[in-house]
CSV table of C-alpha atoms in Angstrom, one decimal:
chain,number,residue,atom,x,y,z
A,1,MET,CA,139.7,102.8,100.1
A,2,LYS,CA,139.5,100.0,97.7
A,3,THR,CA,139.6,97.4,100.5
A,4,ARG,CA,136.8,99.3,102.3
A,5,LEU,CA,134.7,99.3,99.2
A,6,LEU,CA,135.2,95.5,98.7
A,7,ILE,CA,134.2,94.9,102.4
A,8,LEU,CA,131.1,97.0,102.0
A,9,CYS,CA,130.1,95.2,98.8
A,10,ALA,CA,130.6,91.8,100.5
A,11,LEU,CA,128.5,92.9,103.5
A,12,ALA,CA,125.7,94.2,101.3
A,13,ALA,CA,125.6,91.0,99.2
A,14,GLY,CA,125.4,89.0,102.4
A,15,ALA,CA,122.6,91.2,103.7
A,16,VAL,CA,120.6,90.5,100.6
A,17,SER,CA,120.9,86.7,100.9
A,18,LEU,CA,120.2,86.7,104.6
A,19,ASN,CA,117.0,88.7,104.2
A,20,PHE,CA,115.4,85.9,102.3
A,21,ALA,CA,114.4,82.4,103.4
A,22,ASN,CA,117.0,79.6,103.6
A,23,ALA,CA,119.2,79.6,100.5
A,24,GLN,CA,118.0,76.1,99.7
A,25,GLU,CA,114.4,77.3,99.5
A,26,ILE,CA,114.9,80.6,97.7
A,27,GLN,CA,117.8,81.4,95.4
A,28,ARG,CA,118.6,84.9,94.0
A,29,THR,CA,120.7,85.3,91.0
A,30,ASP,CA,122.0,88.8,90.2
A,31,LEU,CA,121.7,89.5,86.5
A,32,LEU,CA,122.3,93.2,86.0
A,33,LYS,CA,123.3,96.4,87.8
A,34,GLU,CA,123.7,99.6,85.8
A,35,ASP,CA,123.4,103.3,86.1
A,36,ILE,CA,120.4,104.9,84.4
A,37,SER,CA,119.8,108.4,83.0
A,38,VAL,CA,118.2,109.5,86.2
A,39,PRO,CA,120.9,111.0,88.5
A,40,ASP,CA,121.9,108.9,91.5
A,41,LYS,CA,119.6,106.0,90.4
A,42,GLU,CA,120.4,102.5,89.0
A,43,VAL,CA,118.5,99.5,87.7
A,44,VAL,CA,119.1,96.2,89.3
A,45,GLN,CA,117.7,92.9,87.9
A,46,VAL,CA,117.6,89.6,89.7
A,47,ARG,CA,116.1,86.2,89.1
A,48,VAL,CA,114.4,84.6,92.2
A,49,ASP,CA,113.8,80.9,92.2
A,50,VAL,CA,111.4,79.7,95.0
A,51,ASN,CA,110.8,76.1,96.0
A,52,PRO,CA,107.2,74.9,96.7
A,53,GLY,CA,105.9,76.3,99.9
A,54,ALA,CA,108.8,78.6,100.5
A,55,SER,CA,108.3,82.3,101.2
A,56,ALA,CA,110.4,85.5,101.4
A,57,ILE,CA,110.3,87.4,104.6
A,58,ASN,CA,108.3,90.7,104.7
A,59,HIS,CA,110.6,93.3,103.3
A,60,LYS,CA,110.7,96.6,101.3
A,61,HIS,CA,113.0,98.3,98.8
A,62,PRO,CA,114.3,101.9,98.6
A,63,GLY,CA,112.8,102.2,95.1
A,64,GLU,CA,110.3,100.7,92.7
A,65,GLU,CA,110.1,97.0,91.8
A,66,VAL,CA,108.5,95.3,88.9
A,67,ALA,CA,108.0,91.5,89.5
A,68,TYR,CA,107.4,89.3,86.4
A,69,VAL,CA,106.6,85.6,87.1
A,70,LEU,CA,108.6,83.4,84.8
A,71,GLN,CA,107.2,80.1,86.0
A,72,GLY,CA,104.9,78.6,88.6
A,73,LYS,CA,102.5,80.4,90.9
A,74,LEU,CA,103.5,83.1,93.5
A,75,GLN,CA,101.2,84.8,96.0
A,76,TYR,CA,102.2,88.4,96.8
A,77,LYS,CA,101.1,90.3,99.9
A,78,LEU,CA,101.6,94.0,99.7
A,79,GLU,CA,101.0,96.3,102.7
A,80,GLY,CA,97.5,97.7,102.7
A,81,ARG,CA,96.3,95.4,99.8
A,82,ASP,CA,94.6,92.0,99.5
A,83,ALA,CA,96.9,89.2,98.5
A,84,VAL,CA,97.2,88.5,94.8
A,85,THR,CA,98.3,85.3,93.1
A,86,LEU,CA,100.3,85.6,89.8
A,87,ARG,CA,101.1,82.9,87.3
A,88,ALA,CA,103.8,82.7,84.6
A,89,GLY,CA,103.4,85.7,82.3
A,90,ASP,CA,101.8,88.0,85.0
A,91,SER,CA,103.6,91.0,86.4
A,92,LEU,CA,103.2,93.3,89.5
A,93,PHE,CA,104.3,96.8,90.3
A,94,ILE,CA,105.5,97.3,93.9
A,95,PRO,CA,105.9,101.0,94.9
A,96,SER,CA,109.0,102.3,96.7
A,97,GLY,CA,108.9,101.6,100.4
A,98,VAL,CA,105.9,99.3,100.4
A,99,ALA,CA,106.3,96.3,102.6
A,100,HIS,CA,105.6,93.0,100.9
A,101,SER,CA,106.3,89.3,100.8
A,102,ALA,CA,106.0,86.5,98.3
A,103,LYS,CA,105.2,82.8,98.6
A,104,ASN,CA,105.3,79.9,96.2
A,105,VAL,CA,101.7,78.5,96.3
A,106,GLY,CA,102.1,76.1,93.4
A,107,ASP,CA,103.2,72.5,93.2
A,108,GLY,CA,106.5,73.1,91.5
A,109,ARG,CA,109.3,75.6,91.6
A,110,ALA,CA,108.4,79.2,90.9
A,111,SER,CA,110.6,81.8,89.3
A,112,GLU,CA,110.4,85.6,89.2
A,113,LEU,CA,112.3,88.3,87.3
A,114,ALA,CA,112.6,91.2,89.6
A,115,THR,CA,113.6,94.6,88.2
A,116,TYR,CA,114.3,97.5,90.6
A,117,ILE,CA,114.9,101.2,90.0
A,118,VAL,CA,116.7,102.3,93.2
A,119,PRO,CA,119.0,105.0,94.6
A,120,LYS,CA,122.6,104.1,94.2
A,121,GLY,CA,124.5,102.8,97.2
A,122,GLN,CA,121.5,101.9,99.3
A,123,THR,CA,120.7,98.4,100.7
A,124,LEU,CA,118.3,96.7,98.2
A,125,VAL,CA,116.3,94.6,100.7
A,126,VAL,CA,115.2,96.0,104.0
A,127,PRO,CA,113.4,93.5,106.4
A,128,VAL,CA,110.1,94.7,107.9
A,129,LYS,CA,108.4,93.2,111.0
């Protein structure tokens, strides 16, 4: 059972990194993963660093995301909405299941702090065509 859990965790971690652009263009750093007071939910927090011109694939999450831009300029495209460009200090709420992508539209590296409230045990990043 322990081996099976380790294998599943490794596969899930690989899926998250494969769902974004080339690792040299976008780097995700896991910061926090903790249970919360809502049954069967957890909070996950990651830092995402994006090189100039790089973009994440269109994807969705099984729960809510709050994106906070730490540095640079990121353009977000959410399904059914006009694109919005955020700069350092700006934040964006992304509802559960809404397909979206992000692109660094600035001259330098951009960074985001992404905080998710998601069901425990589900894949965090789901690609969308």
